[in-house]
Coordinates of C-alpha atoms in Angstrom, one line a residue:
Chain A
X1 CA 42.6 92.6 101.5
X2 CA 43.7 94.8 98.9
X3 CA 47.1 96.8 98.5
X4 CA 48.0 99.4 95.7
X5 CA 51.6 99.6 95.4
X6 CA 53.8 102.0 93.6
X7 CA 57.0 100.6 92.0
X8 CA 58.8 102.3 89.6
X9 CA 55.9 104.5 88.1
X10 CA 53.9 101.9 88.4
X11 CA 51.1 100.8 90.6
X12 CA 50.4 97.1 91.4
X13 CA 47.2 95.8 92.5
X14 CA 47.3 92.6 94.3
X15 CA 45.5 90.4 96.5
X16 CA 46.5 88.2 100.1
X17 CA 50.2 89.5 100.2
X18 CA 51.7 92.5 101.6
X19 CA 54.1 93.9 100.1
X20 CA 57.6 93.1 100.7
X21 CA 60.2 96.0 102.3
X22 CA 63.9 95.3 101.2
X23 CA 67.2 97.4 100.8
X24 CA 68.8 97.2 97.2
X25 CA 72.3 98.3 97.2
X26 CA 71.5 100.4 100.5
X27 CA 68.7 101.8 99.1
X28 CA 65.4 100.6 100.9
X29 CA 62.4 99.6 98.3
X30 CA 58.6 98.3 98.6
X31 CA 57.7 95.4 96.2
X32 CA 54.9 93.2 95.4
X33 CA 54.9 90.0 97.3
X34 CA 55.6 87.0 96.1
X35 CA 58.8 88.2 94.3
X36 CA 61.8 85.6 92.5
X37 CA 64.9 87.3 92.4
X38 CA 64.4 86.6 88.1
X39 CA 61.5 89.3 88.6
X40 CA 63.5 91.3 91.3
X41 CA 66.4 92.0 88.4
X42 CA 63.3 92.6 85.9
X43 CA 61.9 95.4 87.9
X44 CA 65.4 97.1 88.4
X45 CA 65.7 96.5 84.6
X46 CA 68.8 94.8 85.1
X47 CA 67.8 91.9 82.8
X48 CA 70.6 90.0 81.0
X49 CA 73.3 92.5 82.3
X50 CA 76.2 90.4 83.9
X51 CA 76.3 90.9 87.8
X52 CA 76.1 88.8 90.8
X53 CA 73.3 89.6 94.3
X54 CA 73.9 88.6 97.5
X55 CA 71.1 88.1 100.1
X56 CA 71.9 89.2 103.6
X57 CA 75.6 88.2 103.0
X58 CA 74.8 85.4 101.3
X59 CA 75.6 84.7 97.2
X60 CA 72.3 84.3 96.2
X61 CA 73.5 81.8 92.5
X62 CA 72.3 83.4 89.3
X63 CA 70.9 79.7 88.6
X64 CA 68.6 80.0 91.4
X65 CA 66.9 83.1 89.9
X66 CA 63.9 82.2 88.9
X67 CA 62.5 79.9 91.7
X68 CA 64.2 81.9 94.7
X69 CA 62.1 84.2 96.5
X70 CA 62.8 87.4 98.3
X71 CA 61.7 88.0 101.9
X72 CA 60.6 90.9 103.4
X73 CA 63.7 92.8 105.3
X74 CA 66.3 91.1 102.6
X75 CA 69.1 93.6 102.1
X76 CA 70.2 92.5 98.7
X77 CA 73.8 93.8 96.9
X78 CA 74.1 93.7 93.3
X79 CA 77.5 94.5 91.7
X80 CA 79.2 94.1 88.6
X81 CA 82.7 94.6 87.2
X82 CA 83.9 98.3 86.7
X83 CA 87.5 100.1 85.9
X84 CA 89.9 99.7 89.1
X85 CA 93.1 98.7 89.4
X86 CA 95.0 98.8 92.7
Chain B
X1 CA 122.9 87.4 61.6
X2 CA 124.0 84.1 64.0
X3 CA 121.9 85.2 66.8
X4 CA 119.9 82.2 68.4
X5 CA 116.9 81.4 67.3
X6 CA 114.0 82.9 70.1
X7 CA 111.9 80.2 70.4
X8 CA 108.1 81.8 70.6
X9 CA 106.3 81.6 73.9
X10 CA 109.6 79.2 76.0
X11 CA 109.7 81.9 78.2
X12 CA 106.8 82.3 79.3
X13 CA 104.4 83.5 83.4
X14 CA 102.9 80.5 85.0
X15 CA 100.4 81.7 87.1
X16 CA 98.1 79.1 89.2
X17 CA 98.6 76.2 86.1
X18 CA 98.2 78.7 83.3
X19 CA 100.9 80.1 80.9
X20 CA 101.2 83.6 79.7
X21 CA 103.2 84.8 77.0
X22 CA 102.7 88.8 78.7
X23 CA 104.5 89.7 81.8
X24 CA 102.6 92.7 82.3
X25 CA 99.6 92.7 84.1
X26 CA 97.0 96.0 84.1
X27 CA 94.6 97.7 85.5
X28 CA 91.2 99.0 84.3
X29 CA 90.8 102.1 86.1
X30 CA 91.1 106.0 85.9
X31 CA 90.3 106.4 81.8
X32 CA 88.8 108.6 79.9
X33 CA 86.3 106.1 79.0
X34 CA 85.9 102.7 77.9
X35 CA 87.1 103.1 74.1
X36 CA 90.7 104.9 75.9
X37 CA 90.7 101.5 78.2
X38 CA 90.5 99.1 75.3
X39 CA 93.0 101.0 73.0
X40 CA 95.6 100.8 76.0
X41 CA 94.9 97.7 76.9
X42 CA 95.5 96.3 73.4
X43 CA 98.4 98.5 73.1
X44 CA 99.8 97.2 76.6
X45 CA 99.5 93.1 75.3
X46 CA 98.5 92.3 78.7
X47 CA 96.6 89.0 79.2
X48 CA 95.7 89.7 82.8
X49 CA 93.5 92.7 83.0
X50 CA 92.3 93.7 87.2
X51 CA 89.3 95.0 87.1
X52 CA 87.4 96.1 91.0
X53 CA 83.4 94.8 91.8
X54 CA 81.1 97.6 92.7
X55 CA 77.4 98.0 93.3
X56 CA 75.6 98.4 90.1
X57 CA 73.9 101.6 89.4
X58 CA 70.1 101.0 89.3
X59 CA 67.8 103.1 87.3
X60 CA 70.7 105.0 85.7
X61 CA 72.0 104.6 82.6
X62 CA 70.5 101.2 81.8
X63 CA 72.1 100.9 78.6
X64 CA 75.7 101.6 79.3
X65 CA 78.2 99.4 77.9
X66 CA 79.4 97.2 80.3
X67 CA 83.7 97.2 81.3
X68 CA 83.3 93.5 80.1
X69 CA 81.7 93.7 77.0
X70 CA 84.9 95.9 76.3
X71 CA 86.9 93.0 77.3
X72 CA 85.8 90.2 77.3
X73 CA 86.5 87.2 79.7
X74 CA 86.9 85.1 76.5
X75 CA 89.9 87.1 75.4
X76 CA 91.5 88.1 78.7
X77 CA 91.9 86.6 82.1
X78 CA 89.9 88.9 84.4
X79 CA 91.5 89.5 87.8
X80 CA 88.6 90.8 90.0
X81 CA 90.4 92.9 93.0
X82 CA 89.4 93.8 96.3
X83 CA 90.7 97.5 95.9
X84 CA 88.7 99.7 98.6
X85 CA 88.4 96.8 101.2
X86 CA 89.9 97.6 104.5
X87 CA 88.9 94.5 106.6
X88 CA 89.6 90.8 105.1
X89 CA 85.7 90.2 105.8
X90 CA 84.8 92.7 102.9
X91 CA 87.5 91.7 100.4
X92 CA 86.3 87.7 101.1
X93 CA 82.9 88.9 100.6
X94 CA 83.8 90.5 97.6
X95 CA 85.7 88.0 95.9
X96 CA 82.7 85.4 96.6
X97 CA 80.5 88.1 94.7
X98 CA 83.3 88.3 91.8
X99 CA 83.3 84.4 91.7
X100 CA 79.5 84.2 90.7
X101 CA 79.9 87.3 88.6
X102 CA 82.4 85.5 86.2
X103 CA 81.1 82.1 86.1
X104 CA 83.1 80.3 89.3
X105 CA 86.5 81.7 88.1
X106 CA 88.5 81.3 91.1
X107 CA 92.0 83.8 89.9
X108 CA 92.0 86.8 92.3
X109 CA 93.8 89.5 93.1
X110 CA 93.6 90.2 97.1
X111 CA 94.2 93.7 98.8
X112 CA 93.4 94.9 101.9
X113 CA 94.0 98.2 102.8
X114 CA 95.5 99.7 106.2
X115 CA 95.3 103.6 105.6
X116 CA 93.2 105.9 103.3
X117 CA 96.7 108.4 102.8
X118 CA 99.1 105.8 101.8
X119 CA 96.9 102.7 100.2
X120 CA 99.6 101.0 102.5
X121 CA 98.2 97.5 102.9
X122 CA 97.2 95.9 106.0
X123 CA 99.3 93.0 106.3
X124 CA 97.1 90.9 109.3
X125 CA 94.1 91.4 107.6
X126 CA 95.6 90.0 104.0
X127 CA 96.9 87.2 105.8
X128 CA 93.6 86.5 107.4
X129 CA 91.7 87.1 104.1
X130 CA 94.0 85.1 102.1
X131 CA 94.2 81.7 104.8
X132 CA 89.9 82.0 104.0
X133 CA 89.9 82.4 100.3
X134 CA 92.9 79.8 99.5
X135 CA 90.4 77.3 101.8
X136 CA 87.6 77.8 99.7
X137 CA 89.4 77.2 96.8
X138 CA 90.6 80.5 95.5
X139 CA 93.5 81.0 93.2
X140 CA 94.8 83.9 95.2
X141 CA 97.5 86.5 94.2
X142 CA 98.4 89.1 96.9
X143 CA 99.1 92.7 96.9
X144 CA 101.3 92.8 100.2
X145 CA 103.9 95.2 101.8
X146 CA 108.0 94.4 100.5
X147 CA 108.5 92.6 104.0
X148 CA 109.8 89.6 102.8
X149 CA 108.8 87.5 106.2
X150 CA 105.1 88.5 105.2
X151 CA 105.9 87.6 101.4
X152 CA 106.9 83.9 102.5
X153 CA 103.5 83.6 105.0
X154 CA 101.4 84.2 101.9
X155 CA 103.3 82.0 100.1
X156 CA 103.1 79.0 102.4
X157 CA 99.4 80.2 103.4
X158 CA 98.9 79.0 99.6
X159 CA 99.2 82.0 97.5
X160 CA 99.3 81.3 93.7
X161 CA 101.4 85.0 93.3
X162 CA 102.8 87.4 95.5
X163 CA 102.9 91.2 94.7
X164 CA 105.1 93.2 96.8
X165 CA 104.7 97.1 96.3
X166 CA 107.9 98.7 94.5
X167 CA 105.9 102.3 96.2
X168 CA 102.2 103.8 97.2
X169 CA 99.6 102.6 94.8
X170 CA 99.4 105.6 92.4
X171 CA 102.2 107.4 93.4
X172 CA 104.7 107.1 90.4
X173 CA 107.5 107.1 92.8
X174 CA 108.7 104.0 91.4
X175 CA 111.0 101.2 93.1
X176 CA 112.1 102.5 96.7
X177 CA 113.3 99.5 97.7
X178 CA 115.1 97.2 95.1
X179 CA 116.9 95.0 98.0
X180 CA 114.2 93.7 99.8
X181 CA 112.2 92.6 96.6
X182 CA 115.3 90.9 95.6
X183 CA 114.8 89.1 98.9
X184 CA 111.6 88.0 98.4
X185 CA 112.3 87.1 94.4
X186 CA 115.3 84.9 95.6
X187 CA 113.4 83.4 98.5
X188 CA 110.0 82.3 96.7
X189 CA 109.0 80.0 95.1
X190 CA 105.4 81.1 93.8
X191 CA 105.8 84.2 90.9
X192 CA 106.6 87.3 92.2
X193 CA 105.3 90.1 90.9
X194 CA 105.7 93.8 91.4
X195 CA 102.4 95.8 92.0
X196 CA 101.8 99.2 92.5
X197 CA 104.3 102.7 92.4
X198 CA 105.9 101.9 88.9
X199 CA 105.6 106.0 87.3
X200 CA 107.6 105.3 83.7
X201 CA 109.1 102.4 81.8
X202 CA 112.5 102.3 83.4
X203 CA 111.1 101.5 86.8
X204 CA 109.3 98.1 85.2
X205 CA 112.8 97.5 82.8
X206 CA 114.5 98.1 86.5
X207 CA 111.6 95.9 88.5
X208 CA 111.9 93.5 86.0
X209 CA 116.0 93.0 85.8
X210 CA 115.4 92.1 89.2
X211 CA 114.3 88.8 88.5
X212 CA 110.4 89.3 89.4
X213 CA 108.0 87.7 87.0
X214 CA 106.0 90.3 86.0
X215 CA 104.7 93.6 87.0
X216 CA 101.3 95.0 87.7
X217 CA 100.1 98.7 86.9
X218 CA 97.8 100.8 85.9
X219 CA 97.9 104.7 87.0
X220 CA 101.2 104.9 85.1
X221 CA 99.7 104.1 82.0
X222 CA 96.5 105.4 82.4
X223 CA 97.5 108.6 83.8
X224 CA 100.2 109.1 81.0
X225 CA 99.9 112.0 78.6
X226 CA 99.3 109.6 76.1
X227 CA 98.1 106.1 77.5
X228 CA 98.1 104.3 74.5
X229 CA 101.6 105.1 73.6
X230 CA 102.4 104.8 77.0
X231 CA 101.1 101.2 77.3
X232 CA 103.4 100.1 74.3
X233 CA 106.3 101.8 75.9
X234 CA 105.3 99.8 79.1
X235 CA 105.0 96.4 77.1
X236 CA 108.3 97.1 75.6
X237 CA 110.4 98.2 78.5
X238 CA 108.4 94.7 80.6
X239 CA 110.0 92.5 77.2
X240 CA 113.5 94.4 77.4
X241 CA 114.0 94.2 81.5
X242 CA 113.0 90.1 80.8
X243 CA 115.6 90.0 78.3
X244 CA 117.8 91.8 80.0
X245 CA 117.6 89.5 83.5
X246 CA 117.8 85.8 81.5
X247 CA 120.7 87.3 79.3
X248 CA 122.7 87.8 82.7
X249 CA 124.0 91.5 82.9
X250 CA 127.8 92.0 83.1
X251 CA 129.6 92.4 86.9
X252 CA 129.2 95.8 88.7
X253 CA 132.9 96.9 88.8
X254 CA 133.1 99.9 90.8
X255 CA 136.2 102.6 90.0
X256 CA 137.6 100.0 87.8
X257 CA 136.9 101.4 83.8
X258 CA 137.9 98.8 81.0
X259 CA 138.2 99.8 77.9
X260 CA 136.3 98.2 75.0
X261 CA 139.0 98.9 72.5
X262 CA 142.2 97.2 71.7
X263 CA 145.1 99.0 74.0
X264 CA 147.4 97.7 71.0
X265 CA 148.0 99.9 68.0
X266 CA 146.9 103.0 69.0
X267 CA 149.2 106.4 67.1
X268 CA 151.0 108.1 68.9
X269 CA 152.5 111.8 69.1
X270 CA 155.5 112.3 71.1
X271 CA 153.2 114.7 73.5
X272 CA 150.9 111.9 74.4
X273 CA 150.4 110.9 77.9
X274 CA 149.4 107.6 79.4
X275 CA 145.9 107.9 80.1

């Protein structure tokens, strides 16, 4: 089995694994399969910014990056730190 | 001059274990832009700067500067807020998120808010939050109404700080109700300190002649004609309203004038009257 997938301009061609379908900050995305959360941030060029994910409600720990991998149907929150006071 | 020695950084805010020589605590929001923030900031001396956790922006502007680059949490203590959460479930959820972001640091600032209008906050839901977040080992301080039954339940829920409203967040109106924070500043023992309403620099001299430890704001500067300026007048006024509660201020003596001058030796015409 073959799958072409578009991702960000992009087109991936991979064997065996379907893609993945998951919602990033309410936005729902299709990703190459198998995906670490490491290359998750990669793809949304997010690399080295400070923020934080969470997994279905759960903190997913930035030291767990590399060797955590996402699941298809993950809704997935990244934040950071902006201007806000009260 | 025979005044006392001020012995630098006695008088000091303890705030869950750690000493501050600032009493005034800002926010981060509503600037022009990042370079206005930092100049106020500086300006302001605060050492506890709130900032709010939000979804990133993907695919947009990836090489923004980021609000902590602009301060960093090696120079300040960063207090991520909850601002925008109406239920306790999103502000714990939030907080958890702001833990990770900033490398397990555990100081917050909880708010959970009742009513879009008024910001007024929802006093259940903070209690609820806060009895969660103080069991998994958060260092919580507590936006909360000026009730000060509700001011004590935070406290013995294990609140590191309390933070009564002097008026609506943003609203400038200043300190409606100076008696019942004096309650709540007499009654706890935790640092109270005044968040949200204070306009101009009288109202955080008046907040903090009270007796409260230190004040929170951020419209009021950053919504100033001149924020920078408006930060140093906010520092200054924070110091003078310190000085002025520990020196003691004189008796309120109503309808009873004394005069400051010696009654003895005045001149005197024949016309004069007894005044």
């Amino acid at each position: 089995m073959r799958i072409d997938c578009l991702a960000r301009g992009r087109v991936y061609n991979f064997h065996m694994t379907a893609p993945i379908r998951i919602t990033v900050n309410g936005a729902p995305r299709e990703l190459p399969a198998p995906l670490t959360f490491a290359q998750l941030i990669d793809e949304l060029s997010l690399a080295g910014r400070r923020l934080a994910v969470e997994r279905n409600g759960e903190i997913v720990p930035r030291s767990t990056f590399g060797d955590t991998r996402l699941a298809d149907g993950d809704r997935i929150e990244v934040v950071m730190a902006v201007g806000g006071g009260e | 001059m025979n005044a006392p020695e001020r012995i630098e950084g006695s008088d000091t805010l303890v705030v869950a274990g750690r000493s501050y020589r600032s009493r005034l605590l800002v926010g981060t929001g509503k600037y022009r832009d990042f370079d206005e923030t930092r100049r106020a900031i500086e300006a302001s001396g605060a050492e506890i700067v709130t900032v709010a956790i939000r979804r990133t922006n993907i695919g947009q502007n990836a090489g923004e500067p980021n609000l902590l680059d602009v301060l960093p949490p090696s120079r300040f203590t960063i207090l991520p807020n909850t601002a925008g959460c109406y239920t306790a479930q999103d502000a714990v959820r939030t907080l958890r998120l702001a833990r990770e972001l900033l490398d397990g640091h555990s100081l917050v600032k909880l708010e959970v808010l009742g009513d879009a209008d008024t910001l007024f906050p929802n006093m259940p839901e903070t209690l609820s939050a806060a009895k969660t977040l103080v069991a998994e080992g958060f260092q919580v301080m507590a936006y909360c109404s000026d009730d000060p039954i509700l001011a004590r339940q935070l406290e013995e829920i294990g609140c590191v700080a309390v933070m009564p409203l002097a008026s609506l967040i943003g609203s400038g109106m200043g300190i409606l109700n100076p008696w019942n924070l004096q309650i709540i500043i007499d009654r706890l023992e935790v640092p109270v300190l005044v968040d949200a309403g204070i306009g101009t620099a009288s109202d955080a001299a008046i907040a903090m002649e009270l007796g409260c430890d230190g004040v929170l704001m951020n419209t009021a500067i950053a919504k100033a004609n001149d924020p920078v300026r408006m930060a140093n007048a906010m520092k200054l006024a924070v110091e003078a309203g310190r000085e002025s509660y520990l020196a003691g201020r004189m008796p309120r003596k109503p309808y009873q004038a004394s005069a400051s001058s010696p009654t003895e030796g005045l001149i005197k015409s024949a016309t004069s009257r007894r005044g």
